[in-house]
Amino acid sequence: MSGEHKGGFLSTYVFSKDHKYIAKQFLWFGLIWLLIGGVMAMMIRWQLANPGEAFPLLGKLFFPRTGGVIDPDAYNMLFSMHGTIMIFLGLTPALIGAWGNWCIPLMIGAPDMIFPLLNTLSFWTVVIGGAVGAYSLFVPLGALEAGWTGYPTLSTTVGTPGSGETLWAIAVFIIGASSIMGGINYITTVVRLRAPGMTWGKLPLTIWGLFFTAVLNVLFLPVIGSAMLLLIFDRVYGTQFYVPATLTSGGGDPILYQHLFWIFGHPEVYILILPAWGIVSDLLSFFARKPAFGYRATVGAMLAVTVLSAVVYGHHMFTTGLSPMLGESFMLLTMIISVPGEILFFNWLHTIWKGSLRLNSAMLFSLGVIFVFGLGGLTGLFLATIATDIFLHDTYFVVGHFHLTMAASALFGAFAGIYFWVPKMYGRLMDERLGKLHFWCTIIPLTTVFCTMFVSGWSGMPRRYADPTSSPYVAELQYLNEITTIAAFILGAAQLIFAFNFIKSCFWGKKAPDNPWEVGTLDWIPAYPVPHGNFATTPTVVTGPHEFSHPALGPDRDWISQTEALPETEGKTA
């Protein structure tokens, strides 16, 4: 299946069935939406630090009715849509859609995804979902205002009149359908199209992370889809699934929505973090020039997280009046899920210990994942415990924890992937000086932003207040909001460094050698541009993905391809 595309422009570049072009489409789509969601974040932080003042430059354009001032309704819309956009339209396409499509066929030695047409439909379905979500911003009364979780009764027609909330639910349903298509494709491709010799024990850890993510997508996105359907029925057709039984004879319950949302919502945390874990596990080995420590334990830990993520969702609902026995069960399970996380940390630290570290941009962002997820994971223990969660649940402590654990970790994983695979994707190297500047100008303000939120949240500052100075006890903490906002704007400005580096490098950067990182996984075998079908002949795998610094390789080479046997094993059965 080698050779070049023979179709026209539309079939080759727009509605392509080639996984490599679809990966690029997902990457650009996700980055554009991350920009939009990031601008919303800047507006949110401006309002919190400067309540009542017009947002500079863009304020009068987006909020002409108030002269550029972000009023409470606009603020509610901003933080609600910011969360939805960053998760469903930003991180999911840029991390799972892009690197799932790019890595899975190339790393397992397959010519393409097993269902190319389904792959194309997956991308264009998320585009449709994004278009519906974007349209909701411009309808009368505006978009979603009930929080990114969309809890009833706030999300009913009583709490949120207009069509914006309904369009949001439709958009989430459509985007979920896209991810289910991708998940089915990912799972089936890994199971059926692995190259000869590519046993489960020789898969790169990136593939394991994407595989487990796909399993969670297929299992739990139908749950959020059902929640959205019932919400749409309540809003459009007058059903009463989420109307309290005390107000209707229909016997509905708004808590039902919370169960459905968080049965999906907590696995969603790991849907985003598992690909980052897989990428980091590989890149730490590649750039420490050492075999990945505890390969089987790492896979086992990711498997344990995948299973446990399905049974810990109730810790998001401690404040809803769960029975004490049920609450204690969820608390115990949530504590237990930290154990495989600790195993992963131990393996990562042991991988880089005494390694010959190559601290390029991809490695720095991989190390950054360890740091930010460590901060987020440790603070999660306070939210897993019923007594402390009841106090902290609706404070900025949760915002800091959530962003470090899920958003920052997944974003750093996506950046690590970009700096690592762009040379093969576009045939050009990213600028390392700009990449390192991007890293340091990101991690320092990012840590400041979310660690300051821990302080303000522990001090009692509630989240979702449009004007923190409106309550006397909160007004005393306003200086923390100002520190957070200054750091957030520095963080936002740092992403302009990345944008410049990425665009410049993709089209005008220094041409990259075929294997600039000197790693042995199959994705670096084809020369750029990677042809249609990926490999001239199907590769045969004989070694694992992390063969580095083996004594038999000699002094001039410290790595070996997965298609090569180690010198002392030549002539023997692998």
Coordinates of C-alpha atoms in Angstrom, one line a residue:
M1 CA 0.0 0.0 0.0
S2 CA 2.8 2.4 -0.6
G3 CA 2.8 5.2 -3.1
E4 CA 1.3 8.7 -3.3
H5 CA -2.3 9.8 -3.4
K6 CA -3.9 9.8 -6.8
G7 CA -7.1 11.7 -6.0
G8 CA -8.0 15.3 -6.4
F9 CA -7.4 18.1 -4.0
L10 CA -10.6 17.6 -2.0
S11 CA -10.2 13.8 -1.7
T12 CA -6.5 14.2 -0.8
Y13 CA -6.4 17.1 1.6
V14 CA -10.0 18.0 2.7
F15 CA -11.9 14.7 2.9
S16 CA -8.9 12.6 3.0
K17 CA -9.1 9.0 4.3
D18 CA -5.3 8.9 5.0
H19 CA -4.7 8.9 8.8
K20 CA -1.8 11.3 8.5
Y21 CA -3.8 14.1 6.8
I22 CA -6.6 13.5 9.3
A23 CA -4.1 13.8 12.1
K24 CA -3.0 17.2 10.8
Q25 CA -6.6 18.3 10.5
F26 CA -7.4 17.3 14.1
L27 CA -4.2 19.1 15.3
W28 CA -5.0 22.4 13.6
F29 CA -8.7 22.2 14.6
G30 CA -7.8 21.6 18.2
L31 CA -5.2 24.4 18.3
I32 CA -7.6 26.9 16.8
W33 CA -10.2 26.1 19.5
L34 CA -7.6 26.2 22.2
L35 CA -6.9 29.7 21.1
I36 CA -10.6 30.6 21.3
G37 CA -11.0 29.0 24.7
G38 CA -7.8 30.7 25.9
V39 CA -9.1 34.1 24.9
M40 CA -12.2 33.3 27.0
A41 CA -10.0 32.4 29.9
M42 CA -8.3 35.8 29.7
M43 CA -11.7 37.5 29.8
I44 CA -12.6 35.5 32.8
R45 CA -9.5 36.4 34.7
W46 CA -9.8 40.1 33.7
Q47 CA -13.3 40.3 35.1
L48 CA -12.2 38.6 38.4
A49 CA -9.3 41.0 38.9
N50 CA -11.0 44.1 37.5
P51 CA -14.8 43.8 38.1
G52 CA -16.8 46.4 36.3
E53 CA -14.0 47.5 34.0
A54 CA -14.1 47.1 30.2
F55 CA -12.0 44.3 28.8
P56 CA -9.2 45.9 26.8
L57 CA -9.1 45.8 22.9
L58 CA -11.8 43.2 22.3
G59 CA -14.3 44.2 25.0
K60 CA -16.4 46.6 23.0
L61 CA -16.4 44.2 20.0
F62 CA -17.8 41.2 22.0
F63 CA -19.8 43.1 24.6
P64 CA -21.1 46.2 22.9
R65 CA -24.3 46.4 25.0
T66 CA -22.3 47.1 28.2
G67 CA -19.5 49.1 26.6
G68 CA -17.0 46.3 26.9
V69 CA -17.8 45.4 30.5
I70 CA -18.3 41.7 31.2
D71 CA -21.6 41.6 33.1
P72 CA -22.7 38.6 35.2
D73 CA -24.6 36.9 32.3
A74 CA -21.6 37.2 30.0
Y75 CA -19.3 36.0 32.7
N76 CA -21.5 32.9 33.3
M77 CA -21.4 32.2 29.5
L78 CA -17.6 32.7 29.4
F79 CA -16.7 30.2 32.1
S80 CA -19.3 27.7 30.9
M81 CA -18.2 27.7 27.3
H82 CA -14.5 28.0 28.2
G83 CA -14.7 24.6 29.9
T84 CA -16.6 22.9 27.1
I85 CA -14.4 24.3 24.4
M86 CA -11.1 23.5 26.1
I87 CA -12.1 19.9 26.8
F88 CA -14.3 18.8 23.9
L89 CA -13.0 21.0 21.0
G90 CA -9.4 21.8 22.1
L91 CA -7.6 19.1 24.1
T92 CA -9.6 16.1 22.7
P93 CA -8.8 16.8 19.0
A94 CA -5.3 18.2 19.6
L95 CA -4.2 15.2 21.8
I96 CA -6.4 12.2 21.1
G97 CA -7.5 13.0 17.6
A98 CA -4.2 14.2 16.3
W99 CA -1.7 11.8 18.0
G100 CA -4.1 8.8 17.9
N101 CA -4.4 9.2 14.2
W102 CA -0.7 9.9 13.6
C103 CA 0.8 7.3 16.0
I104 CA -1.4 4.2 16.0
P105 CA -0.9 3.0 12.4
L106 CA 2.8 4.2 12.2
M107 CA 3.8 2.8 15.6
I108 CA 2.2 -0.6 15.1
G109 CA 3.4 -1.0 11.5
A110 CA -0.1 -0.7 9.8
P111 CA -0.8 0.9 6.5
D112 CA -3.7 3.0 7.9
M113 CA -6.6 2.9 10.2
I114 CA -8.7 -0.2 9.8
F115 CA -11.8 1.9 8.9
P116 CA -10.5 4.9 6.8
L117 CA -14.0 6.2 5.9
L118 CA -15.1 6.1 9.6
N119 CA -11.9 8.0 10.4
T120 CA -12.9 10.8 7.9
L121 CA -16.4 10.8 9.3
S122 CA -15.0 11.1 12.9
F123 CA -13.2 14.3 12.0
W124 CA -16.0 16.0 10.1
T125 CA -18.5 15.1 12.8
V126 CA -16.4 17.0 15.4
V127 CA -16.3 19.9 12.9
I128 CA -20.1 19.9 12.8
G129 CA -20.3 19.7 16.6
G130 CA -17.9 22.7 16.8
A131 CA -20.0 24.6 14.3
V132 CA -23.1 24.0 16.4
G133 CA -21.3 25.1 19.6
A134 CA -20.0 28.2 17.9
Y135 CA -23.4 29.1 16.5
S136 CA -24.8 29.0 20.1
L137 CA -22.6 32.0 20.9
F138 CA -24.6 34.2 18.6
V139 CA -28.2 33.2 19.2
P140 CA -30.5 35.6 21.2
L141 CA -29.8 35.4 25.0
G142 CA -26.5 33.8 24.2
A143 CA -24.9 30.4 24.8
L144 CA -24.7 28.0 27.8
E145 CA -24.7 29.8 31.1
A146 CA -25.3 26.9 33.5
G147 CA -21.6 25.9 34.0
W148 CA -19.7 23.6 31.7
T149 CA -21.4 20.7 33.5
G150 CA -24.8 21.9 32.5
Y151 CA -26.6 20.9 35.8
P152 CA -30.4 21.1 35.9
T153 CA -32.3 22.9 37.1
L154 CA -30.0 25.7 35.9
S155 CA -29.9 24.2 32.4
T156 CA -33.7 23.9 32.1
T157 CA -35.7 26.4 30.2
V158 CA -36.5 28.1 33.5
G159 CA -32.9 28.5 34.5
T160 CA -31.6 29.2 31.0
P161 CA -34.2 30.4 28.5
G162 CA -33.3 30.7 24.8
S163 CA -31.8 28.1 22.5
G164 CA -28.2 28.4 23.5
E165 CA -28.3 25.7 26.1
T166 CA -30.1 23.4 23.7
L167 CA -27.5 23.9 21.0
W168 CA -24.8 23.2 23.5
A169 CA -26.4 19.9 24.4
I170 CA -26.7 19.0 20.7
A171 CA -23.0 20.0 20.1
V172 CA -21.8 17.8 23.0
F173 CA -23.9 14.9 21.7
I174 CA -22.4 15.3 18.2
I175 CA -18.8 15.6 19.5
G176 CA -19.3 12.5 21.6
A177 CA -20.5 10.6 18.5
S178 CA -17.2 11.6 16.8
S179 CA -15.1 10.3 19.7
I180 CA -17.0 7.0 19.7
M181 CA -16.2 6.6 16.0
G182 CA -12.6 7.3 16.7
G183 CA -12.5 5.0 19.7
I184 CA -13.9 2.0 17.7
N185 CA -11.3 2.7 15.0
Y186 CA -8.4 2.9 17.5
I187 CA -9.3 -0.3 19.3
T188 CA -9.9 -2.4 16.2
T189 CA -6.8 -1.1 14.5
V190 CA -4.6 -2.0 17.5
V191 CA -6.2 -5.4 17.9
R192 CA -6.2 -6.4 14.2
L193 CA -3.5 -4.5 12.3
R194 CA -0.3 -4.9 14.4
A195 CA 2.7 -5.8 12.3
P196 CA 4.2 -9.3 12.5
G197 CA 6.1 -9.7 15.7
M198 CA 4.4 -6.6 17.3
T199 CA 3.1 -8.5 20.4
W200 CA 1.3 -6.7 23.1
G201 CA 4.5 -6.6 25.1
K202 CA 6.3 -4.7 22.3
L203 CA 3.8 -1.9 21.8
P204 CA 5.1 1.6 22.6
L205 CA 3.6 3.0 25.7
T206 CA 2.0 5.8 23.6
I207 CA -0.2 3.1 22.0
W208 CA -1.2 1.7 25.3
G209 CA -2.3 5.1 26.5
L210 CA -4.3 5.8 23.4
F211 CA -5.8 2.2 23.4
F212 CA -7.1 2.6 27.0
T213 CA -8.4 6.0 26.2
A214 CA -10.3 4.6 23.3
V215 CA -11.9 1.9 25.5
L216 CA -13.1 4.6 27.9
N217 CA -14.5 6.6 25.0
V218 CA -16.5 3.8 23.7
L219 CA -17.8 2.8 27.1
F220 CA -18.7 6.1 28.6
L221 CA -19.4 8.7 25.9
P222 CA -22.8 7.0 25.3
V223 CA -23.6 7.8 28.9
I224 CA -23.1 11.6 28.4
G225 CA -24.9 11.3 25.1
S226 CA -27.9 9.9 26.9
A227 CA -27.7 12.7 29.5
M228 CA -27.7 15.2 26.6
L229 CA -30.6 13.6 24.9
L230 CA -32.8 13.7 28.0
L231 CA -31.8 17.3 28.5
I232 CA -32.8 18.2 24.9
F233 CA -36.1 16.4 25.4
D234 CA -36.8 18.3 28.6
R235 CA -36.0 21.6 26.9
V236 CA -37.6 21.1 23.5
Y237 CA -40.5 18.6 24.1
G238 CA -41.5 19.4 27.7
T239 CA -40.6 16.0 29.2
Q240 CA -39.7 16.0 32.9
F241 CA -36.7 13.7 33.3
Y242 CA -34.8 16.3 35.3
V243 CA -37.7 18.2 36.9
P244 CA -37.8 17.5 40.7
A245 CA -40.5 15.1 41.6
T246 CA -41.7 17.6 44.2
L247 CA -42.8 19.9 41.4
T248 CA -44.3 17.4 39.0
S249 CA -46.2 14.1 39.0
G250 CA -43.7 12.8 36.4
G251 CA -41.2 11.8 39.1
G252 CA -38.1 13.4 37.6
D253 CA -34.9 14.1 39.4
P254 CA -32.1 16.6 38.6
I255 CA -29.6 14.4 40.5
L256 CA -30.1 11.8 37.8
Y257 CA -28.3 14.2 35.4
Q258 CA -25.4 14.5 37.8
H259 CA -25.1 10.7 38.0
L260 CA -25.1 10.4 34.2
F261 CA -22.7 13.4 33.8
W262 CA -20.1 12.1 36.3
I263 CA -20.3 8.5 35.3
F264 CA -18.8 9.9 32.1
G265 CA -17.1 13.0 33.6
H266 CA -14.6 11.2 35.8
P267 CA -13.4 8.7 33.2
E268 CA -13.1 11.9 30.9
V269 CA -10.3 13.0 33.2
Y270 CA -8.4 9.8 32.3
I271 CA -9.6 9.9 28.7
L272 CA -7.4 13.1 28.4
I273 CA -4.6 12.1 30.7
L274 CA -3.9 8.5 29.5
P275 CA -2.6 9.6 26.1
A276 CA -0.3 12.1 27.8
W277 CA 0.9 9.4 30.2
G278 CA 1.7 7.1 27.3
I279 CA 3.6 9.8 25.4
V280 CA 5.5 10.8 28.5
S281 CA 6.4 7.2 29.3
D282 CA 7.9 6.8 25.9
L283 CA 9.6 10.2 25.6
L284 CA 11.3 9.9 29.0
S285 CA 12.9 6.7 27.9
F286 CA 13.8 8.2 24.4
F287 CA 15.5 11.2 25.9
A288 CA 17.0 9.6 29.0
R289 CA 18.6 7.0 26.6
K290 CA 17.5 4.2 28.9
P291 CA 14.9 1.5 28.6
A292 CA 11.6 2.5 30.2
F293 CA 11.6 1.2 33.8
G294 CA 8.9 -1.2 34.7
Y295 CA 7.2 -1.5 31.3
R296 CA 4.7 -4.1 32.4
A297 CA 4.1 -2.3 35.7
T298 CA 3.4 0.9 33.7
V299 CA 0.9 -0.9 31.5
G300 CA -0.7 -2.5 34.5
A301 CA -1.0 0.9 36.3
M302 CA -2.7 2.4 33.2
L303 CA -5.0 -0.6 33.0
A304 CA -5.8 -0.2 36.7
V305 CA -6.6 3.5 36.3
T306 CA -8.8 2.7 33.3
V307 CA -10.9 0.2 35.4
L308 CA -11.0 2.2 38.6
S309 CA -12.0 5.4 36.7
A310 CA -15.4 3.8 36.1
V311 CA -16.2 3.4 39.8
V312 CA -15.0 6.6 41.5
Y313 CA -17.3 9.2 40.0
G314 CA -19.3 9.7 43.2
H315 CA -16.7 11.9 44.9
H316 CA -18.0 14.7 42.7
M317 CA -21.3 14.3 44.4
F318 CA -20.5 14.3 48.1
T319 CA -22.4 17.5 48.6
T320 CA -25.6 16.1 47.0
G321 CA -26.7 14.1 50.0
L322 CA -25.3 10.7 49.1
S323 CA -25.9 8.1 51.8
P324 CA -22.9 7.9 54.2
M325 CA -22.1 4.3 53.2
L326 CA -22.1 5.1 49.5
G327 CA -20.0 8.2 50.1
E328 CA -17.4 6.3 52.1
S329 CA -17.2 3.7 49.3
F330 CA -16.5 6.3 46.7
M331 CA -14.0 7.9 49.0
L332 CA -12.1 4.6 49.5
L333 CA -12.1 3.9 45.8
T334 CA -10.9 7.4 45.0
M335 CA -8.0 6.9 47.4
I336 CA -7.2 3.6 45.8
I337 CA -6.9 5.0 42.3
S338 CA -4.0 7.1 43.5
V339 CA -1.9 3.9 44.0
P340 CA -1.4 3.2 40.2
G341 CA -0.6 6.8 39.8
E342 CA 2.2 6.4 42.4
I343 CA 3.5 3.4 40.4
L344 CA 3.6 5.5 37.3
F345 CA 5.6 8.2 39.1
F346 CA 8.0 5.7 40.5
N347 CA 8.6 4.3 37.0
W348 CA 9.1 7.7 35.4
L349 CA 11.5 8.8 38.0
H350 CA 13.4 5.6 37.8
T351 CA 13.6 5.9 34.0
I352 CA 15.3 9.3 34.1
W353 CA 17.5 8.4 37.2
K354 CA 21.1 8.4 36.1
G355 CA 20.0 8.7 32.5
S356 CA 21.9 10.5 29.8
L357 CA 19.3 13.3 29.6
R358 CA 18.7 15.2 26.4
L359 CA 16.8 18.2 27.6
N360 CA 15.1 19.4 24.4
S361 CA 11.6 20.9 24.3
A362 CA 9.8 17.6 24.0
M363 CA 11.7 16.3 27.1
L364 CA 11.0 19.4 29.1
F365 CA 7.3 19.3 28.5
S366 CA 7.4 15.6 29.4
L367 CA 9.0 16.4 32.7
G368 CA 6.5 19.2 33.0
V369 CA 3.7 16.6 32.9
I370 CA 5.2 14.8 35.9
F371 CA 5.4 18.1 37.8
V372 CA 1.9 19.5 37.2
F373 CA 0.2 16.1 37.5
G374 CA 2.0 15.6 40.8
L375 CA 0.8 18.8 42.2
G376 CA -2.8 18.1 41.0
G377 CA -2.8 14.5 42.2
L378 CA -1.6 15.4 45.7
T379 CA -4.2 18.1 46.1
G380 CA -6.8 15.6 44.8
L381 CA -6.5 13.7 48.1
F382 CA -8.2 16.6 49.9
L383 CA -11.2 16.4 47.5
A384 CA -11.4 12.6 47.8
T385 CA -12.0 12.9 51.5
I386 CA -15.6 13.7 52.4
A387 CA -14.9 16.0 55.3
T388 CA -12.5 18.3 53.4
D389 CA -14.4 18.1 50.2
I390 CA -17.5 19.5 51.7
F391 CA -15.6 22.7 52.6
L392 CA -13.5 22.9 49.4
H393 CA -16.0 21.6 46.9
D394 CA -17.3 25.0 45.4
T395 CA -14.1 26.9 46.0
Y396 CA -11.1 27.8 43.8
F397 CA -9.2 24.9 45.4
V398 CA -11.2 22.7 43.0
V399 CA -10.4 24.9 40.0
G400 CA -6.7 24.7 40.7
H401 CA -6.7 21.0 41.2
F402 CA -8.8 20.3 38.1
H403 CA -6.7 22.4 35.9
L404 CA -3.4 21.0 37.0
T405 CA -4.6 17.4 37.0
M406 CA -6.5 17.4 33.7
A407 CA -6.0 20.5 31.7
A408 CA -2.3 21.4 32.3
S409 CA -1.2 17.7 32.2
A410 CA -3.0 17.0 28.9
L411 CA -1.9 20.3 27.4
F412 CA 1.8 19.6 28.3
G413 CA 1.4 16.1 26.8
A414 CA 0.1 17.6 23.6
F415 CA 3.0 20.1 23.4
A416 CA 5.5 17.3 24.0
G417 CA 3.9 15.4 21.1
I418 CA 4.0 18.4 18.9
Y419 CA 7.7 19.1 19.5
F420 CA 8.5 15.4 19.1
W421 CA 6.5 14.4 16.0
V422 CA 6.4 17.6 13.9
P423 CA 9.7 16.7 12.3
K424 CA 8.1 13.6 10.8
M425 CA 4.7 15.2 10.3
Y426 CA 6.0 18.2 8.4
G427 CA 9.6 17.3 7.7
R428 CA 11.0 20.3 9.6
L429 CA 12.4 20.8 13.0
M430 CA 10.9 23.1 15.6
D431 CA 13.1 25.9 16.8
E432 CA 14.6 24.6 20.1
R433 CA 15.4 28.0 21.5
L434 CA 11.9 29.1 21.1
G435 CA 10.6 25.8 22.4
K436 CA 12.6 26.1 25.6
L437 CA 11.5 29.7 26.0
H438 CA 7.9 28.6 25.5
F439 CA 8.3 25.9 28.2
W440 CA 9.8 28.1 30.9
C441 CA 7.4 31.0 30.1
T442 CA 4.6 28.5 30.5
I443 CA 5.4 26.4 33.5
I444 CA 6.3 29.2 35.8
P445 CA 3.2 31.4 35.4
L446 CA 1.0 28.3 35.1
T447 CA 2.2 27.0 38.5
T448 CA 1.6 30.5 39.9
V449 CA -1.9 30.7 38.6
F450 CA -3.2 27.4 40.0
C451 CA -1.2 27.2 43.2
T452 CA -2.5 30.7 44.0
M453 CA -6.0 29.2 43.5
F454 CA -5.2 26.6 46.2
V455 CA -4.5 29.4 48.6
S456 CA -7.6 31.4 47.7
G457 CA -9.8 28.3 47.7
W458 CA -8.5 27.1 51.1
S459 CA -9.2 30.6 52.3
G460 CA -12.8 30.2 51.3
M461 CA -13.1 32.0 47.9
P462 CA -16.0 30.5 46.1
R463 CA -15.8 29.9 42.3
R464 CA -18.3 31.2 39.8
Y465 CA -18.7 34.6 41.3
A466 CA -18.7 37.3 38.6
D467 CA -17.6 39.9 41.1
P468 CA -15.5 38.6 44.0
T469 CA -15.6 42.0 45.7
S470 CA -19.4 41.8 46.2
S471 CA -19.0 39.8 49.4
P472 CA -17.0 41.4 52.2
Y473 CA -15.3 38.2 53.3
V474 CA -14.3 37.4 49.7
A475 CA -13.2 41.0 49.0
E476 CA -10.4 40.6 51.4
L477 CA -8.9 38.0 49.1
Q478 CA -9.0 40.1 46.0
Y479 CA -5.2 40.5 45.9
L480 CA -5.0 36.8 45.2
N481 CA -7.2 37.2 42.2
E482 CA -5.0 40.0 41.0
I483 CA -1.9 37.9 41.3
T484 CA -3.6 35.0 39.5
T485 CA -4.7 37.2 36.7
I486 CA -1.3 38.8 36.1
A487 CA 0.2 35.3 35.9
A488 CA -2.6 34.1 33.6
F489 CA -1.9 36.9 31.1
I490 CA 1.8 36.1 31.1
L491 CA 0.8 32.4 30.6
G492 CA -1.4 33.4 27.7
A493 CA 1.3 35.6 26.1
A494 CA 3.7 32.7 26.3
Q495 CA 1.5 30.7 23.9
L496 CA 2.1 33.3 21.2
I497 CA 5.8 32.1 21.3
F498 CA 4.5 28.6 20.6
A499 CA 2.1 29.8 17.8
F500 CA 4.9 31.6 16.1
N501 CA 7.3 28.7 16.4
F502 CA 4.8 26.1 15.3
I503 CA 3.6 28.0 12.2
K504 CA 7.2 29.1 11.2
S505 CA 8.6 25.6 11.7
C506 CA 5.9 23.7 9.9
F507 CA 6.4 25.7 6.7
W508 CA 9.8 27.4 6.9
G509 CA 11.8 25.5 9.5
K510 CA 15.1 23.7 9.1
K511 CA 14.6 20.5 7.3
A512 CA 14.7 17.5 9.6
P513 CA 16.6 14.2 9.1
D514 CA 14.5 11.1 8.9
N515 CA 15.2 10.1 12.5
P516 CA 16.4 13.2 14.4
W517 CA 15.8 11.8 17.8
E518 CA 17.6 8.5 17.2
V519 CA 14.7 6.3 18.5
G520 CA 13.7 2.8 17.3
T521 CA 9.9 2.8 17.1
L522 CA 8.4 2.1 13.7
D523 CA 7.0 5.6 13.1
W524 CA 10.6 6.9 12.3
I525 CA 11.3 4.2 9.6
P526 CA 9.6 5.9 6.6
A527 CA 11.3 8.8 5.0
Y528 CA 9.5 12.2 4.8
P529 CA 7.0 12.6 3.3
V530 CA 5.5 9.4 4.7
P531 CA 3.9 7.8 1.7
H532 CA 0.3 6.6 1.4
G533 CA 0.4 3.2 3.0
N534 CA 3.3 4.2 5.3
F535 CA 5.6 1.3 4.6
A536 CA 7.0 0.0 1.3
T537 CA 7.0 -3.5 2.9
T538 CA 5.3 -4.5 6.1
P539 CA 7.9 -4.3 8.9
T540 CA 8.6 -7.3 11.1
V541 CA 9.2 -6.5 14.8
V542 CA 11.8 -8.3 16.8
T543 CA 12.6 -6.0 19.7
G544 CA 10.8 -3.7 22.1
P545 CA 10.4 0.0 21.7
H546 CA 13.0 1.1 24.3
E547 CA 16.3 -0.6 23.5
F548 CA 18.9 2.0 24.5
S549 CA 22.5 1.9 25.7
H550 CA 22.8 -1.9 25.3
P551 CA 26.4 -3.0 25.8
A552 CA 26.4 -5.0 22.6
L553 CA 25.7 -1.9 20.5
G554 CA 29.2 -0.6 20.8
P555 CA 30.4 3.0 21.5
D556 CA 29.1 4.7 18.3
R557 CA 25.4 3.9 18.6
D558 CA 23.1 3.7 21.7
W559 CA 19.8 2.7 20.1
I560 CA 18.3 0.0 17.9
S561 CA 15.2 -0.2 15.7
Q562 CA 12.3 -2.5 16.5
T563 CA 13.0 -4.2 13.3
E564 CA 16.6 -5.1 14.2
A565 CA 17.7 -7.9 16.5
L566 CA 20.2 -7.1 19.2
P567 CA 23.7 -8.4 18.3
E568 CA 23.8 -11.2 20.8
T569 CA 20.3 -12.4 19.7
E570 CA 20.9 -12.5 15.9
G571 CA 19.9 -15.8 14.5
K572 CA 17.7 -16.7 17.4
T573 CA 13.9 -16.5 17.6
A574 CA 12.8 -13.2 19.1

